[in-house]
Amino acid sequence: MFKNSEILKAREQQEEEKKKLQDEVNLRGKQGQDTSKGEQVWYSRRVDDGCLLHWAIITHGLKYELRLPNGNVPKDKLPESEKTSSFEPPRVYEARVVSWSLKEEMNKLRALKLSTSAKGYHTRDYTVCQIGWTTLTKDEVNTEWAAARSSIAAEDLGYDDCRELLKKFGGIIKKPEGCALDYDWFTESLETPTHRLSEITPDKAVKGFQNSMQNGLWGVAAAGAGAGIVYGAYEAGKAMDPMRSGANAGGSLGPDCCCATCWCCTGMAGDGGPCWEFCAWVPCMALSGGCSC
């Protein structure tokens, strides 16, 4: 009898937590449809095995990004003398601004989830959340970005440089009235030292809303802002891996080339040419280990 009572109590607690989580997800959904406070501001952060791949602010149809060159995890091995058990090795980040939309960012996130599998002990976090609204125009936001970048004297940006730049650029959101529910997590993530990157993850409500957006359960006002006919043709980097680009069965091909449903891409496998991370929304067909429209 006592055991049944404990089971019932546990179930009631689970239902209560589930309802609370759904309420928080719904709040983020309503927030994502609100344009009365200004232009929505979204934040994207990607961490792979304790390596920060990118930070990005998305607003006015533009993506203000700080990322590793080509957006890839460095594969070169460090000398034993430079290895450490607690800190990420020094890395250089590039700053850039590209036409982008929330929809494109969610497509990228979805493609990466479908196309990259964890092997063994592997930690990966890719978070996209709304952090607020800005009343500044696109030109004014561009001016703020330029000012934040010029405030960093170094030509090559390190991890701490990126954090300081984003703290300054975050001023496009007027506090407190321009802050969204996840603004505090944004500021917390900018205080994260490299050895804690795998620890600082958003709460369940953030991930729950993110999954809802991916599944089309919530349509948000900024979803298509800035989106064009061609999505994300901006990743000029390593050539396609022929193992991932040689088939068009509708499966996942990998983050460096096509999205999970295999769309048209540039470059042939192994030719050393540029490869588009996302491509035009038209089917592509496999051709000699590459993709062709």
PDB file of C-alpha atoms in Angstrom:
ATOM      1  CA  MET A   1       0.000   0.000   0.000  1.00  0.00           C
ATOM      2  CA  PHE A   2       2.809   2.371   0.940  1.00  0.00           C
ATOM      3  CA  LYS A   3       4.661   1.517  -2.274  1.00  0.00           C
ATOM      4  CA  ASN A   4       1.597   2.320  -4.407  1.00  0.00           C
ATOM      5  CA  SER A   5       1.213   5.627  -2.598  1.00  0.00           C
ATOM      6  CA  GLU A   6       4.817   6.544  -3.363  1.00  0.00           C
ATOM      7  CA  ILE A   7       4.370   5.622  -7.033  1.00  0.00           C
ATOM      8  CA  LEU A   8       1.216   7.739  -7.256  1.00  0.00           C
ATOM      9  CA  LYS A   9       2.971  10.665  -5.596  1.00  0.00           C
ATOM     10  CA  ALA A  10       5.887  10.391  -8.008  1.00  0.00           C
ATOM     11  CA  ARG A  11       3.540  10.349 -11.003  1.00  0.00           C
ATOM     12  CA  GLU A  12       1.689  13.412  -9.746  1.00  0.00           C
ATOM     13  CA  GLN A  13       4.994  15.213  -9.313  1.00  0.00           C
ATOM     14  CA  GLN A  14       6.048  14.257 -12.838  1.00  0.00           C
ATOM     15  CA  GLU A  15       2.758  15.538 -14.252  1.00  0.00           C
ATOM     16  CA  GLU A  16       3.130  18.782 -12.329  1.00  0.00           C
ATOM     17  CA  GLU A  17       6.679  19.276 -13.640  1.00  0.00           C
ATOM     18  CA  LYS A  18       5.549  18.424 -17.164  1.00  0.00           C
ATOM     19  CA  LYS A  19       2.754  21.006 -16.995  1.00  0.00           C
ATOM     20  CA  LYS A  20       5.119  23.643 -15.608  1.00  0.00           C
ATOM     21  CA  LEU A  21       7.595  22.943 -18.392  1.00  0.00           C
ATOM     22  CA  GLN A  22       4.878  23.205 -21.045  1.00  0.00           C
ATOM     23  CA  ASP A  23       3.698  26.508 -19.568  1.00  0.00           C
ATOM     24  CA  GLU A  24       7.247  27.877 -19.838  1.00  0.00           C
ATOM     25  CA  VAL A  25       7.531  26.639 -23.427  1.00  0.00           C
ATOM     26  CA  ASN A  26       4.213  28.323 -24.249  1.00  0.00           C
ATOM     27  CA  LEU A  27       5.454  31.595 -22.746  1.00  0.00           C
ATOM     28  CA  ARG A  28       8.450  31.487 -25.073  1.00  0.00           C
ATOM     29  CA  GLY A  29       6.149  30.765 -27.984  1.00  0.00           C
ATOM     30  CA  LYS A  30       3.996  33.806 -27.250  1.00  0.00           C
ATOM     31  CA  GLN A  31       7.128  35.864 -26.735  1.00  0.00           C
ATOM     32  CA  GLY A  32       8.393  34.769 -30.145  1.00  0.00           C
ATOM     33  CA  GLN A  33       5.255  36.169 -31.772  1.00  0.00           C
ATOM     34  CA  ASP A  34       5.529  39.556 -30.073  1.00  0.00           C
ATOM     35  CA  THR A  35       6.800  42.355 -32.311  1.00  0.00           C
ATOM     36  CA  SER A  36       5.367  45.234 -30.277  1.00  0.00           C
ATOM     37  CA  LYS A  37       8.635  45.797 -28.393  1.00  0.00           C
ATOM     38  CA  GLY A  38      10.828  46.134 -31.459  1.00  0.00           C
ATOM     39  CA  GLU A  39      12.876  43.846 -33.689  1.00  0.00           C
ATOM     40  CA  GLN A  40      13.431  40.423 -32.178  1.00  0.00           C
ATOM     41  CA  VAL A  41      16.968  39.463 -31.156  1.00  0.00           C
ATOM     42  CA  TRP A  42      17.996  35.788 -31.146  1.00  0.00           C
ATOM     43  CA  TYR A  43      21.118  34.157 -29.772  1.00  0.00           C
ATOM     44  CA  SER A  44      22.875  31.071 -31.098  1.00  0.00           C
ATOM     45  CA  ARG A  45      25.702  29.194 -29.416  1.00  0.00           C
ATOM     46  CA  ARG A  46      27.332  25.941 -30.498  1.00  0.00           C
ATOM     47  CA  VAL A  47      29.720  23.895 -28.358  1.00  0.00           C
ATOM     48  CA  ASP A  48      31.279  20.611 -29.421  1.00  0.00           C
ATOM     49  CA  ASP A  49      33.286  18.574 -26.893  1.00  0.00           C
ATOM     50  CA  GLY A  50      34.109  21.670 -24.882  1.00  0.00           C
ATOM     51  CA  CYS A  51      35.127  23.623 -27.985  1.00  0.00           C
ATOM     52  CA  LEU A  52      33.157  26.816 -28.672  1.00  0.00           C
ATOM     53  CA  LEU A  53      32.450  26.783 -32.412  1.00  0.00           C
ATOM     54  CA  HIS A  54      30.368  29.934 -32.635  1.00  0.00           C
ATOM     55  CA  TRP A  55      28.402  32.657 -30.935  1.00  0.00           C
ATOM     56  CA  ALA A  56      25.871  34.560 -33.024  1.00  0.00           C
ATOM     57  CA  ILE A  57      23.254  37.293 -32.656  1.00  0.00           C
ATOM     58  CA  ILE A  58      20.457  37.190 -35.237  1.00  0.00           C
ATOM     59  CA  THR A  59      18.316  40.275 -35.842  1.00  0.00           C
ATOM     60  CA  HIS A  60      17.070  42.414 -38.752  1.00  0.00           C
ATOM     61  CA  GLY A  61      17.705  39.492 -41.133  1.00  0.00           C
ATOM     62  CA  LEU A  62      21.421  39.484 -40.341  1.00  0.00           C
ATOM     63  CA  LYS A  63      23.677  37.149 -38.404  1.00  0.00           C
ATOM     64  CA  TYR A  64      26.428  38.824 -36.365  1.00  0.00           C
ATOM     65  CA  GLU A  65      28.758  35.931 -35.760  1.00  0.00           C
ATOM     66  CA  LEU A  66      32.001  35.063 -34.027  1.00  0.00           C
ATOM     67  CA  ARG A  67      33.183  31.634 -35.102  1.00  0.00           C
ATOM     68  CA  LEU A  68      36.134  29.380 -35.728  1.00  0.00           C
ATOM     69  CA  PRO A  69      37.398  29.646 -39.325  1.00  0.00           C
ATOM     70  CA  ASN A  70      34.976  27.822 -41.658  1.00  0.00           C
ATOM     71  CA  GLY A  71      32.845  26.928 -38.641  1.00  0.00           C
ATOM     72  CA  ASN A  72      34.685  23.645 -38.170  1.00  0.00           C
ATOM     73  CA  VAL A  73      36.193  21.927 -35.150  1.00  0.00           C
ATOM     74  CA  PRO A  74      39.989  21.999 -35.526  1.00  0.00           C
ATOM     75  CA  LYS A  75      41.246  18.508 -36.254  1.00  0.00           C
ATOM     76  CA  ASP A  76      44.950  19.190 -35.887  1.00  0.00           C
ATOM     77  CA  LYS A  77      46.562  17.526 -32.913  1.00  0.00           C
ATOM     78  CA  LEU A  78      48.216  19.625 -30.252  1.00  0.00           C
ATOM     79  CA  PRO A  79      51.761  18.888 -29.110  1.00  0.00           C
ATOM     80  CA  GLU A  80      51.834  17.044 -25.791  1.00  0.00           C
ATOM     81  CA  SER A  81      53.484  20.060 -24.164  1.00  0.00           C
ATOM     82  CA  GLU A  82      50.431  22.239 -24.970  1.00  0.00           C
ATOM     83  CA  LYS A  83      47.742  19.839 -23.811  1.00  0.00           C
ATOM     84  CA  THR A  84      45.823  20.531 -20.624  1.00  0.00           C
ATOM     85  CA  SER A  85      43.155  18.604 -18.771  1.00  0.00           C
ATOM     86  CA  SER A  86      40.968  21.588 -17.924  1.00  0.00           C
ATOM     87  CA  PHE A  87      41.340  24.390 -20.456  1.00  0.00           C
ATOM     88  CA  GLU A  88      40.631  24.647 -24.158  1.00  0.00           C
ATOM     89  CA  PRO A  89      43.765  25.477 -26.183  1.00  0.00           C
ATOM     90  CA  PRO A  90      43.988  29.029 -27.574  1.00  0.00           C
ATOM     91  CA  ARG A  91      41.887  29.460 -30.707  1.00  0.00           C
ATOM     92  CA  VAL A  92      41.386  32.327 -33.129  1.00  0.00           C
ATOM     93  CA  TYR A  93      37.845  33.406 -34.033  1.00  0.00           C
ATOM     94  CA  GLU A  94      36.653  35.440 -36.990  1.00  0.00           C
ATOM     95  CA  ALA A  95      33.964  38.126 -36.863  1.00  0.00           C
ATOM     96  CA  ARG A  96      31.523  38.481 -39.743  1.00  0.00           C
ATOM     97  CA  VAL A  97      28.048  39.634 -40.691  1.00  0.00           C
ATOM     98  CA  VAL A  98      25.932  37.697 -43.198  1.00  0.00           C
ATOM     99  CA  SER A  99      22.331  37.752 -44.402  1.00  0.00           C
ATOM    100  CA  TRP A 100      20.586  35.136 -42.302  1.00  0.00           C
ATOM    101  CA  SER A 101      17.285  34.290 -40.669  1.00  0.00           C
ATOM    102  CA  LEU A 102      16.057  32.371 -37.668  1.00  0.00           C
ATOM    103  CA  LYS A 103      14.576  29.822 -40.047  1.00  0.00           C
ATOM    104  CA  GLU A 104      17.984  29.198 -41.585  1.00  0.00           C
ATOM    105  CA  GLU A 105      19.560  28.826 -38.155  1.00  0.00           C
ATOM    106  CA  MET A 106      16.937  26.242 -37.170  1.00  0.00           C
ATOM    107  CA  ASN A 107      17.485  24.391 -40.446  1.00  0.00           C
ATOM    108  CA  LYS A 108      21.204  24.299 -39.729  1.00  0.00           C
ATOM    109  CA  LEU A 109      20.614  23.027 -36.214  1.00  0.00           C
ATOM    110  CA  ARG A 110      18.242  20.336 -37.442  1.00  0.00           C
ATOM    111  CA  ALA A 111      20.641  19.225 -40.170  1.00  0.00           C
ATOM    112  CA  LEU A 112      23.504  18.920 -37.715  1.00  0.00           C
ATOM    113  CA  LYS A 113      21.392  16.867 -35.330  1.00  0.00           C
ATOM    114  CA  LEU A 114      20.359  14.534 -38.123  1.00  0.00           C
ATOM    115  CA  SER A 115      23.755  14.239 -39.717  1.00  0.00           C
ATOM    116  CA  THR A 116      26.176  14.033 -36.815  1.00  0.00           C
ATOM    117  CA  SER A 117      26.107  11.133 -34.411  1.00  0.00           C
ATOM    118  CA  ALA A 118      27.816  10.945 -31.066  1.00  0.00           C
ATOM    119  CA  LYS A 119      30.511   8.304 -30.759  1.00  0.00           C
ATOM    120  CA  GLY A 120      31.571   7.233 -27.319  1.00  0.00           C
ATOM    121  CA  TYR A 121      31.864  10.002 -24.750  1.00  0.00           C
ATOM    122  CA  HIS A 122      30.870  13.057 -26.724  1.00  0.00           C
ATOM    123  CA  THR A 123      29.234  16.277 -25.547  1.00  0.00           C
ATOM    124  CA  ARG A 124      27.462  18.567 -27.951  1.00  0.00           C
ATOM    125  CA  ASP A 125      25.231  21.577 -27.373  1.00  0.00           C
ATOM    126  CA  TYR A 126      23.644  23.804 -29.997  1.00  0.00           C
ATOM    127  CA  THR A 127      21.245  26.324 -28.516  1.00  0.00           C
ATOM    128  CA  VAL A 128      19.068  28.926 -30.226  1.00  0.00           C
ATOM    129  CA  CYS A 129      16.897  31.184 -28.068  1.00  0.00           C
ATOM    130  CA  GLN A 130      15.314  34.619 -28.050  1.00  0.00           C
ATOM    131  CA  ILE A 131      17.105  37.045 -25.757  1.00  0.00           C
ATOM    132  CA  GLY A 132      15.149  40.219 -26.401  1.00  0.00           C
ATOM    133  CA  TRP A 133      14.067  42.994 -28.730  1.00  0.00           C
ATOM    134  CA  THR A 134      15.897  46.022 -30.068  1.00  0.00           C
ATOM    135  CA  THR A 135      14.407  49.368 -31.018  1.00  0.00           C
ATOM    136  CA  LEU A 136      17.466  50.213 -33.124  1.00  0.00           C
ATOM    137  CA  THR A 137      17.287  50.191 -36.919  1.00  0.00           C
ATOM    138  CA  LYS A 138      19.401  47.818 -39.002  1.00  0.00           C
ATOM    139  CA  ASP A 139      21.897  50.593 -39.757  1.00  0.00           C
ATOM    140  CA  GLU A 140      22.124  51.494 -36.082  1.00  0.00           C
ATOM    141  CA  VAL A 141      22.710  47.854 -35.144  1.00  0.00           C
ATOM    142  CA  ASN A 142      25.457  47.659 -37.779  1.00  0.00           C
ATOM    143  CA  THR A 143      27.051  50.735 -36.230  1.00  0.00           C
ATOM    144  CA  GLU A 144      26.938  49.114 -32.781  1.00  0.00           C
ATOM    145  CA  TRP A 145      28.569  45.957 -34.158  1.00  0.00           C
ATOM    146  CA  ALA A 146      31.353  47.982 -35.801  1.00  0.00           C
ATOM    147  CA  ALA A 147      31.914  49.896 -32.562  1.00  0.00           C
ATOM    148  CA  ALA A 148      32.045  46.702 -30.501  1.00  0.00           C
ATOM    149  CA  ARG A 149      34.540  45.158 -32.919  1.00  0.00           C
ATOM    150  CA  SER A 150      36.762  48.246 -33.038  1.00  0.00           C
ATOM    151  CA  SER A 151      36.840  48.317 -29.232  1.00  0.00           C
ATOM    152  CA  ILE A 152      38.925  45.128 -29.364  1.00  0.00           C
ATOM    153  CA  ALA A 153      42.420  46.194 -30.378  1.00  0.00           C
ATOM    154  CA  ALA A 154      43.568  42.714 -31.360  1.00  0.00           C
ATOM    155  CA  GLU A 155      43.309  41.782 -35.022  1.00  0.00           C
ATOM    156  CA  ASP A 156      42.896  38.095 -34.165  1.00  0.00           C
ATOM    157  CA  LEU A 157      40.054  37.465 -31.738  1.00  0.00           C
ATOM    158  CA  GLY A 158      40.564  35.051 -28.873  1.00  0.00           C
ATOM    159  CA  TYR A 159      37.894  33.489 -26.671  1.00  0.00           C
ATOM    160  CA  ASP A 160      37.927  36.310 -24.114  1.00  0.00           C
ATOM    161  CA  ASP A 161      37.910  38.925 -26.890  1.00  0.00           C
ATOM    162  CA  CYS A 162      34.721  37.381 -28.261  1.00  0.00           C
ATOM    163  CA  ARG A 163      33.059  37.473 -24.869  1.00  0.00           C
ATOM    164  CA  GLU A 164      33.873  41.159 -24.421  1.00  0.00           C
ATOM    165  CA  LEU A 165      32.708  42.000 -27.935  1.00  0.00           C
ATOM    166  CA  LEU A 166      29.346  40.307 -27.398  1.00  0.00           C
ATOM    167  CA  LYS A 167      28.864  41.965 -24.023  1.00  0.00           C
ATOM    168  CA  LYS A 168      29.254  45.344 -25.718  1.00  0.00           C
ATOM    169  CA  PHE A 169      27.094  44.397 -28.697  1.00  0.00           C
ATOM    170  CA  GLY A 170      24.403  43.124 -26.331  1.00  0.00           C
ATOM    171  CA  GLY A 171      23.734  46.784 -25.591  1.00  0.00           C
ATOM    172  CA  ILE A 172      21.406  46.823 -28.606  1.00  0.00           C
ATOM    173  CA  ILE A 173      18.891  45.382 -26.126  1.00  0.00           C
ATOM    174  CA  LYS A 174      17.652  48.010 -23.708  1.00  0.00           C
ATOM    175  CA  LYS A 175      17.362  46.670 -20.163  1.00  0.00           C
ATOM    176  CA  PRO A 176      15.049  45.689 -18.639  1.00  0.00           C
ATOM    177  CA  GLU A 177      12.151  46.348 -21.012  1.00  0.00           C
ATOM    178  CA  GLY A 178      13.888  44.838 -24.032  1.00  0.00           C
ATOM    179  CA  CYS A 179      14.927  41.607 -22.315  1.00  0.00           C
ATOM    180  CA  ALA A 180      13.302  38.269 -23.120  1.00  0.00           C
ATOM    181  CA  LEU A 181      12.998  35.245 -20.844  1.00  0.00           C
ATOM    182  CA  ASP A 182      16.385  33.821 -21.793  1.00  0.00           C
ATOM    183  CA  TYR A 183      18.395  37.035 -21.661  1.00  0.00           C
ATOM    184  CA  ASP A 184      19.932  36.004 -18.338  1.00  0.00           C
ATOM    185  CA  TRP A 185      21.187  32.735 -19.828  1.00  0.00           C
ATOM    186  CA  PHE A 186      22.790  34.726 -22.643  1.00  0.00           C
ATOM    187  CA  THR A 187      24.688  36.883 -20.151  1.00  0.00           C
ATOM    188  CA  GLU A 188      25.611  33.823 -18.082  1.00  0.00           C
ATOM    189  CA  SER A 189      27.015  32.057 -21.140  1.00  0.00           C
ATOM    190  CA  LEU A 190      29.309  35.029 -21.791  1.00  0.00           C
ATOM    191  CA  GLU A 191      30.812  34.604 -18.324  1.00  0.00           C
ATOM    192  CA  THR A 192      31.629  30.944 -18.943  1.00  0.00           C
ATOM    193  CA  PRO A 193      35.347  30.082 -18.858  1.00  0.00           C
ATOM    194  CA  THR A 194      36.506  27.615 -21.481  1.00  0.00           C
ATOM    195  CA  HIS A 195      36.869  24.714 -19.069  1.00  0.00           C
ATOM    196  CA  ARG A 196      33.160  24.950 -18.158  1.00  0.00           C
ATOM    197  CA  LEU A 197      31.730  25.114 -21.669  1.00  0.00           C
ATOM    198  CA  SER A 198      30.335  21.588 -21.422  1.00  0.00           C
ATOM    199  CA  GLU A 199      28.582  22.411 -18.148  1.00  0.00           C
ATOM    200  CA  ILE A 200      26.652  25.582 -18.967  1.00  0.00           C
ATOM    201  CA  THR A 201      23.527  24.479 -20.781  1.00  0.00           C
ATOM    202  CA  PRO A 202      20.097  26.140 -20.919  1.00  0.00           C
ATOM    203  CA  ASP A 203      17.181  24.827 -18.903  1.00  0.00           C
ATOM    204  CA  LYS A 204      14.611  22.378 -20.213  1.00  0.00           C
ATOM    205  CA  ALA A 205      12.162  25.105 -21.237  1.00  0.00           C
ATOM    206  CA  VAL A 206      14.692  26.608 -23.664  1.00  0.00           C
ATOM    207  CA  LYS A 207      15.334  23.246 -25.271  1.00  0.00           C
ATOM    208  CA  GLY A 208      11.630  22.415 -25.225  1.00  0.00           C
ATOM    209  CA  PHE A 209      10.747  25.559 -27.164  1.00  0.00           C
ATOM    210  CA  GLN A 210      13.673  24.993 -29.513  1.00  0.00           C
ATOM    211  CA  ASN A 211      12.345  21.513 -30.304  1.00  0.00           C
ATOM    212  CA  SER A 212       8.855  22.941 -30.799  1.00  0.00           C
ATOM    213  CA  MET A 213      10.190  25.411 -33.373  1.00  0.00           C
ATOM    214  CA  GLN A 214      12.027  22.635 -35.181  1.00  0.00           C
ATOM    215  CA  ASN A 215       8.838  20.599 -35.329  1.00  0.00           C
ATOM    216  CA  GLY A 216       6.806  23.556 -36.566  1.00  0.00           C
ATOM    217  CA  LEU A 217       4.620  23.720 -33.456  1.00  0.00           C
ATOM    218  CA  TRP A 218       5.399  27.405 -32.955  1.00  0.00           C
ATOM    219  CA  GLY A 219       5.641  29.976 -35.717  1.00  0.00           C
ATOM    220  CA  VAL A 220       7.629  32.998 -34.593  1.00  0.00           C
ATOM    221  CA  ALA A 221       7.656  36.465 -36.079  1.00  0.00           C
ATOM    222  CA  ALA A 222      11.367  36.463 -36.942  1.00  0.00           C
ATOM    223  CA  ALA A 223      11.416  33.007 -38.536  1.00  0.00           C
ATOM    224  CA  GLY A 224      11.670  34.127 -42.134  1.00  0.00           C
ATOM    225  CA  ALA A 225      13.173  37.567 -41.716  1.00  0.00           C
ATOM    226  CA  GLY A 226      15.971  38.063 -44.187  1.00  0.00           C
ATOM    227  CA  ALA A 227      15.475  34.692 -45.838  1.00  0.00           C
ATOM    228  CA  GLY A 228      16.072  34.532 -49.569  1.00  0.00           C
ATOM    229  CA  ILE A 229      15.670  31.882 -52.269  1.00  0.00           C
ATOM    230  CA  VAL A 230      19.082  30.454 -51.477  1.00  0.00           C
ATOM    231  CA  TYR A 231      19.670  29.540 -47.842  1.00  0.00           C
ATOM    232  CA  GLY A 232      23.028  29.977 -46.183  1.00  0.00           C
ATOM    233  CA  ALA A 233      25.352  29.835 -49.177  1.00  0.00           C
ATOM    234  CA  TYR A 234      28.194  31.222 -47.166  1.00  0.00           C
ATOM    235  CA  GLU A 235      30.373  28.415 -45.839  1.00  0.00           C
ATOM    236  CA  ALA A 236      33.493  28.480 -48.007  1.00  0.00           C
ATOM    237  CA  GLY A 237      35.747  25.854 -46.560  1.00  0.00           C
ATOM    238  CA  LYS A 238      36.741  22.250 -46.843  1.00  0.00           C
ATOM    239  CA  ALA A 239      35.529  20.094 -49.711  1.00  0.00           C
ATOM    240  CA  MET A 240      32.734  17.600 -49.290  1.00  0.00           C
ATOM    241  CA  ASP A 241      33.496  14.247 -47.784  1.00  0.00           C
ATOM    242  CA  PRO A 242      32.697  11.732 -50.565  1.00  0.00           C
ATOM    243  CA  MET A 243      31.318   9.290 -48.034  1.00  0.00           C
ATOM    244  CA  ARG A 244      28.650  11.823 -47.107  1.00  0.00           C
ATOM    245  CA  SER A 245      27.998  13.386 -50.499  1.00  0.00           C
ATOM    246  CA  GLY A 246      27.859  10.422 -52.823  1.00  0.00           C
ATOM    247  CA  ALA A 247      24.238   9.432 -52.343  1.00  0.00           C
ATOM    248  CA  ASN A 248      20.844  11.076 -52.628  1.00  0.00           C
ATOM    249  CA  ALA A 249      18.623   8.764 -50.651  1.00  0.00           C
ATOM    250  CA  GLY A 250      17.057  11.568 -48.649  1.00  0.00           C
ATOM    251  CA  GLY A 251      19.159  10.796 -45.587  1.00  0.00           C
ATOM    252  CA  SER A 252      21.559  13.011 -43.715  1.00  0.00           C
ATOM    253  CA  LEU A 253      24.776  14.037 -45.407  1.00  0.00           C
ATOM    254  CA  GLY A 254      26.575  16.098 -42.818  1.00  0.00           C
ATOM    255  CA  PRO A 255      26.896  19.698 -41.679  1.00  0.00           C
ATOM    256  CA  ASP A 256      29.678  20.815 -43.986  1.00  0.00           C
ATOM    257  CA  CYS A 257      27.716  20.395 -47.175  1.00  0.00           C
ATOM    258  CA  CYS A 258      24.034  19.568 -47.612  1.00  0.00           C
ATOM    259  CA  CYS A 259      21.276  19.638 -45.087  1.00  0.00           C
ATOM    260  CA  ALA A 260      19.660  16.470 -43.918  1.00  0.00           C
ATOM    261  CA  THR A 261      17.329  16.104 -46.866  1.00  0.00           C
ATOM    262  CA  CYS A 262      20.103  16.551 -49.427  1.00  0.00           C
ATOM    263  CA  TRP A 263      19.734  19.766 -51.373  1.00  0.00           C
ATOM    264  CA  CYS A 264      21.795  21.200 -54.200  1.00  0.00           C
ATOM    265  CA  CYS A 265      25.374  22.104 -53.336  1.00  0.00           C
ATOM    266  CA  THR A 266      28.486  23.400 -55.038  1.00  0.00           C
ATOM    267  CA  GLY A 267      31.848  21.791 -55.472  1.00  0.00           C
ATOM    268  CA  MET A 268      32.752  18.197 -56.224  1.00  0.00           C
ATOM    269  CA  ALA A 269      34.100  15.828 -53.626  1.00  0.00           C
ATOM    270  CA  GLY A 270      37.844  15.991 -53.347  1.00  0.00           C
ATOM    271  CA  ASP A 271      38.365  18.930 -55.720  1.00  0.00           C
ATOM    272  CA  GLY A 272      39.396  21.266 -52.929  1.00  0.00           C
ATOM    273  CA  GLY A 273      36.807  23.849 -53.944  1.00  0.00           C
ATOM    274  CA  PRO A 274      34.328  25.655 -51.740  1.00  0.00           C
ATOM    275  CA  CYS A 275      31.302  23.909 -50.334  1.00  0.00           C
ATOM    276  CA  TRP A 276      27.991  25.533 -49.375  1.00  0.00           C
ATOM    277  CA  GLU A 277      26.691  24.555 -45.996  1.00  0.00           C
ATOM    278  CA  PHE A 278      23.097  25.069 -47.094  1.00  0.00           C
ATOM    279  CA  CYS A 279      21.816  25.187 -50.601  1.00  0.00           C
ATOM    280  CA  ALA A 280      18.861  26.188 -52.727  1.00  0.00           C
ATOM    281  CA  TRP A 281      15.644  24.497 -51.776  1.00  0.00           C
ATOM    282  CA  VAL A 282      15.601  22.233 -54.807  1.00  0.00           C
ATOM    283  CA  PRO A 283      16.389  18.506 -54.907  1.00  0.00           C
ATOM    284  CA  CYS A 284      19.876  17.539 -55.951  1.00  0.00           C
ATOM    285  CA  MET A 285      21.150  14.330 -57.455  1.00  0.00           C
ATOM    286  CA  ALA A 286      24.350  12.473 -56.772  1.00  0.00           C
ATOM    287  CA  LEU A 287      26.960  12.819 -59.503  1.00  0.00           C
ATOM    288  CA  SER A 288      30.457  11.327 -59.322  1.00  0.00           C
ATOM    289  CA  GLY A 289      30.670  11.650 -55.574  1.00  0.00           C
ATOM    290  CA  GLY A 290      29.283  15.186 -55.519  1.00  0.00           C
ATOM    291  CA  CYS A 291      26.013  17.027 -55.908  1.00  0.00           C
ATOM    292  CA  SER A 292      24.612  18.678 -58.979  1.00  0.00           C
ATOM    293  CA  CYS A 293      21.525  20.783 -59.630  1.00  0.00           C
TER     294      CYS A 293
END
